[in-house]
Amino acid sequence: MRVLITGGAGFLGSHLSDRFIAEGHTVIAMDNLITGNAQNIAHLFGHDRFRFMKHDVTDYIHIDGALDAVLHFASPASPVDYLELPIQTLKVGALGTHKALGLAKEKNARFLLASTSEVYGDPQIHPQPESYYGHVNPIGPRGVYDEAKRFAEALTMAYHRSHGVQTRIVRIFNTYGPRMRLLDGRVVPNFIQQALRHEPITVYGDGSQTRSFQYVSDLVEGVYRLLHSDYTDPVNIGNPQERTILQFAEVINALTGNPAGVIKQDMRTQDDPQVRQPDITRAGQVLNWSPQVSLHDGLTQTIPWFREELIKRGELA
Ligand code: UDP
């Protein structure tokens, strides 16, 4: 297959690029590098089946030759990023999805949309099945991401129904692993860096809000299977093992031997979901997929990567 991955230099896009290259496919990674980082794909430069295109997916896309699949992963994806880049976030979800779908239609390629658990907003049903319509505040600070992704799902289904494009929608729950941006402000990079520096971990609010964390290799496997399936409705991909943010901080402190404990801060953004856990029944039935990596094992692979990055930057001895 010849595959275009938008956001190809990002955390998820770069791991997907690795997987498609490893499976013998040809990858064009497109990224405007506003939150992506060429370092994430530096090891693929020079590979004869890999090409990087620095391009903003909200501008007209021209690709020479055939394409078999378009995976649309471009977007600022952490609350800190999309609060700083609200208009780019709306544009990439709306205009970028339109351009990527238009390209897929033109090339007769399969289209896979990276959607998000944020389409469920601050959920009133727990855990969240794909049939839940969500509880999103359109005008709150998170609305720029949530509504862009909801629009992106609607547009994807419209291209499927009206133009017959073969489309897939993955709703991605909190994912972590090597290559997350150090300064993206999310809970995993923040907590691991604080713990490695032996600083107190900043728990926002009372830490009773929950998240369910999946390791990046599980997400990549789910996306790979979904692309190769013939299933058009959205599929949740996430690890249902749910923890409070306070428990999560304690796990990181234990794994890093951080003696500094936690510090509670009144920093929760408006509409920060109180709970989040995927119902993954559908992924099991349709893709025969379930997460394989425990939180302990995933963090054991992620913490050393952050340590190396901090050492490289001279921020840790
Ligand atoms: N959070 C925290 N301390 C931090 C960063 C985040 O307690 O230093 C909390 C945040 O308030 C939220 C949860 O961790 O409840 C997950 O936040 P994240 O930014 O990772 O993404 P989200 O899951 O909200 O999209």
Coordinates of C-alpha atoms and ligand atoms in Angstrom, one line a residue:
M1 CA 0.0 0.0 0.0
R2 CA 1.0 3.6 -0.5
V3 CA -0.2 5.5 2.5
L4 CA -0.4 9.2 3.4
I5 CA -0.3 10.0 7.1
T6 CA -1.2 13.6 8.1
G7 CA 0.4 14.5 11.3
G8 CA 3.1 12.0 10.4
A9 CA 5.8 13.7 12.5
G10 CA 3.6 13.7 15.6
F11 CA 3.5 11.2 18.5
L12 CA 1.0 8.9 17.0
G13 CA 1.7 9.6 13.3
S14 CA 5.4 8.7 13.7
H15 CA 4.6 5.4 15.4
L16 CA 2.1 4.6 12.7
S17 CA 4.7 5.5 10.1
D18 CA 7.0 3.0 11.7
R19 CA 4.4 0.3 11.6
F20 CA 3.5 0.8 8.0
I21 CA 7.1 0.8 6.9
A22 CA 7.7 -2.3 8.9
E23 CA 4.8 -4.0 7.2
G24 CA 6.4 -3.3 3.8
H25 CA 4.2 -0.3 2.8
T26 CA 5.2 3.1 1.4
V27 CA 4.6 6.0 3.7
I28 CA 4.2 9.7 2.9
A29 CA 4.3 11.6 6.2
M30 CA 2.8 15.1 6.0
D31 CA 3.1 17.6 8.8
N32 CA 3.4 21.4 9.2
L33 CA 5.5 20.8 12.4
I34 CA 3.5 23.2 14.6
T35 CA 3.2 20.5 17.2
G36 CA 4.9 17.6 15.4
N37 CA 8.7 17.2 15.4
A38 CA 10.9 16.0 12.6
Q39 CA 13.0 14.3 15.2
N40 CA 10.2 11.7 15.6
I41 CA 10.8 10.4 12.1
A42 CA 14.5 11.3 11.7
H43 CA 15.3 7.5 11.7
L44 CA 13.1 7.1 8.6
F45 CA 14.7 9.8 6.5
G46 CA 16.6 8.1 3.7
H47 CA 14.4 5.0 3.7
D48 CA 13.4 4.3 0.1
R49 CA 9.7 3.7 1.1
F50 CA 9.5 6.8 3.2
R51 CA 8.9 10.4 2.3
F52 CA 8.3 13.5 4.4
M53 CA 6.2 16.5 3.1
K54 CA 6.2 19.7 5.2
H55 CA 2.7 20.9 4.4
D56 CA -0.3 22.3 6.1
V57 CA -3.2 19.9 5.5
T58 CA -5.7 22.8 5.6
D59 CA -4.2 24.0 2.3
Y60 CA -4.8 22.1 -1.0
I61 CA -3.0 18.8 -1.1
H62 CA -1.4 17.5 -4.3
I63 CA 0.2 14.1 -4.2
D64 CA 1.7 12.5 -7.4
G65 CA 0.7 9.0 -8.2
A66 CA -1.7 6.5 -6.6
L67 CA -2.7 6.3 -2.9
D68 CA -4.3 3.4 -1.2
A69 CA -5.0 5.0 2.2
V70 CA -5.1 8.4 3.9
L71 CA -4.8 8.4 7.7
H72 CA -5.8 11.8 9.0
F73 CA -3.9 12.3 12.3
A74 CA -2.9 15.9 12.1
S75 CA -4.2 18.1 15.0
P76 CA -3.0 19.7 18.1
A77 CA -4.1 17.2 20.7
S78 CA -3.3 18.3 24.2
P79 CA -5.5 20.7 26.0
V80 CA -2.6 23.1 26.5
D81 CA -1.9 23.0 22.7
Y82 CA -5.4 23.5 21.5
L83 CA -6.0 26.3 24.0
E84 CA -2.9 28.0 22.5
L85 CA -3.9 27.1 18.9
P86 CA -7.7 27.2 19.0
I87 CA -8.1 28.4 15.4
Q88 CA -5.6 26.0 13.9
T89 CA -7.3 23.2 15.9
L90 CA -10.7 24.1 14.4
K91 CA -9.2 24.5 10.9
V92 CA -7.3 21.1 10.9
G93 CA -10.4 19.3 12.2
A94 CA -12.7 21.0 9.7
L95 CA -10.8 22.2 6.6
G96 CA -8.0 19.7 7.0
T97 CA -10.5 16.8 7.2
H98 CA -12.2 18.2 4.1
K99 CA -8.9 18.3 2.1
A100 CA -7.9 14.9 3.3
L101 CA -11.3 13.4 2.4
G102 CA -11.2 15.1 -1.0
L103 CA -7.8 13.6 -1.6
A104 CA -9.0 10.1 -0.6
K105 CA -12.0 10.5 -2.9
E106 CA -9.8 11.6 -5.8
K107 CA -7.4 8.8 -5.3
N108 CA -10.0 6.2 -4.6
A109 CA -8.2 5.5 -1.3
R110 CA -9.4 4.4 2.1
F111 CA -9.8 7.2 4.6
L112 CA -9.2 6.8 8.4
L113 CA -10.1 9.6 10.8
A114 CA -8.3 9.9 14.1
S115 CA -11.2 11.0 16.3
T116 CA -11.1 11.1 20.1
S117 CA -12.8 10.3 23.3
E118 CA -13.3 14.1 23.6
V119 CA -16.3 13.7 21.3
Y120 CA -18.0 12.3 24.5
G121 CA -17.1 15.6 26.4
D122 CA -17.6 15.4 30.1
P123 CA -19.6 12.2 29.9
Q124 CA -22.7 11.4 31.8
I125 CA -22.6 7.7 30.8
H126 CA -19.8 5.6 32.1
P127 CA -17.9 3.8 30.6
Q128 CA -18.5 5.3 27.2
P129 CA -19.8 3.2 24.3
E130 CA -19.7 4.4 20.7
S131 CA -23.5 4.8 20.8
Y132 CA -23.2 7.6 23.4
Y133 CA -23.7 11.0 21.7
G134 CA -21.7 12.9 24.3
H135 CA -21.9 15.9 26.5
V136 CA -19.9 18.7 24.9
N137 CA -19.9 22.4 25.6
P138 CA -19.4 23.9 22.2
I139 CA -18.3 27.4 23.5
G140 CA -16.0 26.3 26.3
P141 CA -12.2 26.2 25.8
R142 CA -12.2 22.5 24.9
G143 CA -15.0 23.0 22.3
V144 CA -12.4 24.0 19.7
Y145 CA -11.1 20.4 19.7
D146 CA -14.2 18.5 20.6
E147 CA -16.4 20.2 18.0
A148 CA -13.7 20.1 15.3
K149 CA -13.5 16.3 15.8
R150 CA -17.3 15.9 15.9
F151 CA -17.5 17.9 12.7
A152 CA -14.7 15.7 11.3
E153 CA -16.7 12.6 12.1
A154 CA -19.9 14.1 10.5
L155 CA -17.9 15.0 7.3
T156 CA -16.4 11.6 7.1
M157 CA -19.8 9.9 7.3
A158 CA -21.1 12.4 4.6
Y159 CA -18.2 11.5 2.3
H160 CA -18.9 7.8 2.9
R161 CA -22.7 8.1 2.3
S162 CA -22.7 10.7 -0.5
H163 CA -19.4 9.8 -2.4
G164 CA -19.0 6.1 -1.4
V165 CA -15.5 6.8 0.1
Q166 CA -14.4 3.8 2.2
T167 CA -14.0 5.5 5.6
R168 CA -13.0 4.4 9.1
I169 CA -13.3 6.4 12.4
V170 CA -11.2 5.6 15.4
R171 CA -12.1 7.2 18.7
I172 CA -8.8 7.4 20.6
F173 CA -8.6 7.4 24.4
N174 CA -5.6 8.8 26.4
T175 CA -2.5 7.2 24.8
Y176 CA 1.1 7.5 26.1
G177 CA 4.5 6.3 25.1
P178 CA 7.9 7.5 23.8
R179 CA 7.9 10.6 21.5
M180 CA 5.1 12.5 23.4
R181 CA 6.0 16.1 23.3
L182 CA 7.8 17.1 26.5
L183 CA 6.0 20.4 26.8
D184 CA 2.6 19.4 25.6
G185 CA 1.2 19.9 29.1
R186 CA -0.5 16.6 29.3
V187 CA -0.6 14.5 32.4
V188 CA 1.9 11.8 31.3
P189 CA 4.8 14.1 30.2
N190 CA 4.2 16.5 33.1
F191 CA 4.1 13.7 35.7
I192 CA 7.1 11.7 34.4
Q193 CA 9.3 14.8 34.0
Q194 CA 8.4 16.1 37.5
A195 CA 9.1 12.7 39.0
L196 CA 12.4 12.3 37.2
R197 CA 13.5 15.7 38.5
H198 CA 12.4 14.7 42.0
E199 CA 9.8 17.5 42.1
P200 CA 6.3 17.1 43.6
I201 CA 3.8 16.0 40.9
T202 CA 1.2 18.7 40.1
V203 CA -2.3 17.1 40.6
Y204 CA -4.9 19.4 39.3
G205 CA -8.0 19.7 41.5
D206 CA -8.4 17.0 44.1
G207 CA -7.2 14.4 41.7
S208 CA -10.4 12.4 41.8
Q209 CA -11.0 12.8 38.1
T210 CA -10.3 9.6 36.2
R211 CA -8.5 8.6 33.0
S212 CA -7.8 5.3 31.3
F213 CA -4.3 5.1 29.7
Q214 CA -3.3 2.9 26.8
Y215 CA 0.2 2.3 25.6
V216 CA 0.9 3.5 22.1
S217 CA 1.6 0.0 20.6
D218 CA -1.9 -1.0 21.5
L219 CA -3.3 2.0 19.7
V220 CA -1.2 1.4 16.6
E221 CA -2.4 -2.2 16.5
G222 CA -6.1 -1.1 16.8
V223 CA -5.7 1.5 14.0
Y224 CA -3.9 -1.0 11.7
R225 CA -6.7 -3.6 12.2
L226 CA -9.5 -1.0 11.8
L227 CA -8.0 0.3 8.5
H228 CA -8.0 -3.3 7.2
S229 CA -11.5 -4.0 8.3
D230 CA -14.6 -3.1 6.4
Y231 CA -16.3 -1.3 9.4
T232 CA -17.5 2.2 8.9
D233 CA -19.0 3.2 12.3
P234 CA -16.7 4.7 15.0
V235 CA -14.6 2.3 17.1
N236 CA -13.2 3.1 20.5
I237 CA -9.6 2.2 21.0
G238 CA -8.4 2.5 24.5
N239 CA -7.4 0.6 27.6
P240 CA -10.3 0.4 30.1
Q241 CA -8.1 0.2 33.1
E242 CA -9.2 3.3 34.8
R243 CA -7.4 5.3 37.5
T244 CA -7.9 8.6 39.4
I245 CA -5.3 11.2 38.5
L246 CA -4.1 11.0 42.1
Q247 CA -3.6 7.2 41.8
F248 CA -1.8 7.8 38.5
A249 CA 0.6 10.2 40.2
E250 CA 1.3 7.7 42.9
V251 CA 2.1 5.0 40.3
I252 CA 4.6 7.3 38.6
N253 CA 6.2 8.3 41.9
A254 CA 6.6 4.7 42.8
L255 CA 8.1 3.7 39.5
T256 CA 10.6 6.5 39.5
G257 CA 11.4 6.5 43.2
N258 CA 10.4 10.1 43.5
P259 CA 10.4 11.1 47.1
A260 CA 8.7 14.5 46.6
G261 CA 5.1 13.3 46.6
V262 CA 2.3 15.3 45.0
I263 CA 1.1 18.9 45.2
K264 CA -2.5 19.8 44.5
Q265 CA -3.1 22.8 42.3
D266 CA -6.3 24.6 41.2
M267 CA -5.5 24.3 37.5
R268 CA -8.3 22.2 36.0
T269 CA -9.5 23.6 32.7
Q270 CA -13.1 24.4 32.3
D271 CA -15.1 21.2 31.3
D272 CA -12.1 18.9 32.2
P273 CA -14.0 15.5 32.1
Q274 CA -14.6 14.1 35.6
V275 CA -14.4 10.5 34.3
R276 CA -13.3 8.7 31.2
Q277 CA -13.2 5.0 30.3
P278 CA -13.7 3.3 27.0
D279 CA -16.2 0.6 26.5
I280 CA -14.2 -1.6 24.0
T281 CA -16.9 -4.3 23.3
R282 CA -17.1 -3.2 19.7
A283 CA -13.3 -3.3 19.1
G284 CA -13.3 -6.8 20.5
Q285 CA -16.2 -7.9 18.3
V286 CA -15.2 -6.2 15.0
L287 CA -11.4 -6.2 15.2
N288 CA -10.7 -9.0 17.7
W289 CA -8.7 -6.3 19.4
S290 CA -7.9 -5.8 23.1
P291 CA -5.1 -4.0 24.8
Q292 CA -2.0 -6.1 25.6
V293 CA 0.3 -3.8 27.5
S294 CA -0.3 -3.1 31.2
L295 CA 0.2 0.4 32.7
H296 CA 3.2 -0.9 34.5
D297 CA 4.8 -2.3 31.4
G298 CA 4.0 0.7 29.3
L299 CA 5.4 3.1 31.8
T300 CA 8.5 1.0 32.2
Q301 CA 9.1 1.6 28.5
T302 CA 8.1 5.2 28.5
I303 CA 10.0 6.6 31.6
P304 CA 13.5 5.7 30.3
W305 CA 12.7 7.5 27.0
F306 CA 11.8 10.7 28.9
R307 CA 15.0 10.3 31.0
E308 CA 17.1 10.1 27.9
E309 CA 15.4 13.1 26.3
L310 CA 16.0 15.2 29.5
I311 CA 19.6 14.1 29.6
K312 CA 20.1 15.0 25.9
R313 CA 18.7 18.4 26.6
G314 CA 21.0 18.9 29.6
E315 CA 18.0 19.1 31.9
L316 CA 18.9 16.0 33.9
A317 CA 22.3 14.6 34.9
Ligands
UDP1 N1 -3.6 16.9 35.0 C1 -3.0 17.1 36.2 N2 -1.7 17.6 36.3 C2 -1.0 17.9 35.2 C3 -1.6 17.8 33.9 C4 -2.9 17.3 33.8 O1 -3.6 16.7 37.3 O2 0.1 18.4 35.4 C5 -5.0 16.4 34.9 C6 -6.0 17.2 34.1 O3 -6.6 18.2 34.9 C7 -6.9 16.1 33.6 C8 -6.1 14.9 33.5 O4 -4.9 15.1 34.3 O5 -7.9 15.9 34.6 C9 -5.7 14.5 32.1 O6 -5.2 15.7 31.5 P1 -4.5 15.7 30.0 O7 -4.1 17.2 29.8 O8 -3.5 14.7 30.0 O9 -5.6 15.4 28.9 P2 -7.2 15.1 28.8 O10 -7.3 13.7 29.2 O11 -7.9 16.0 29.8 O12 -7.5 15.4 27.5

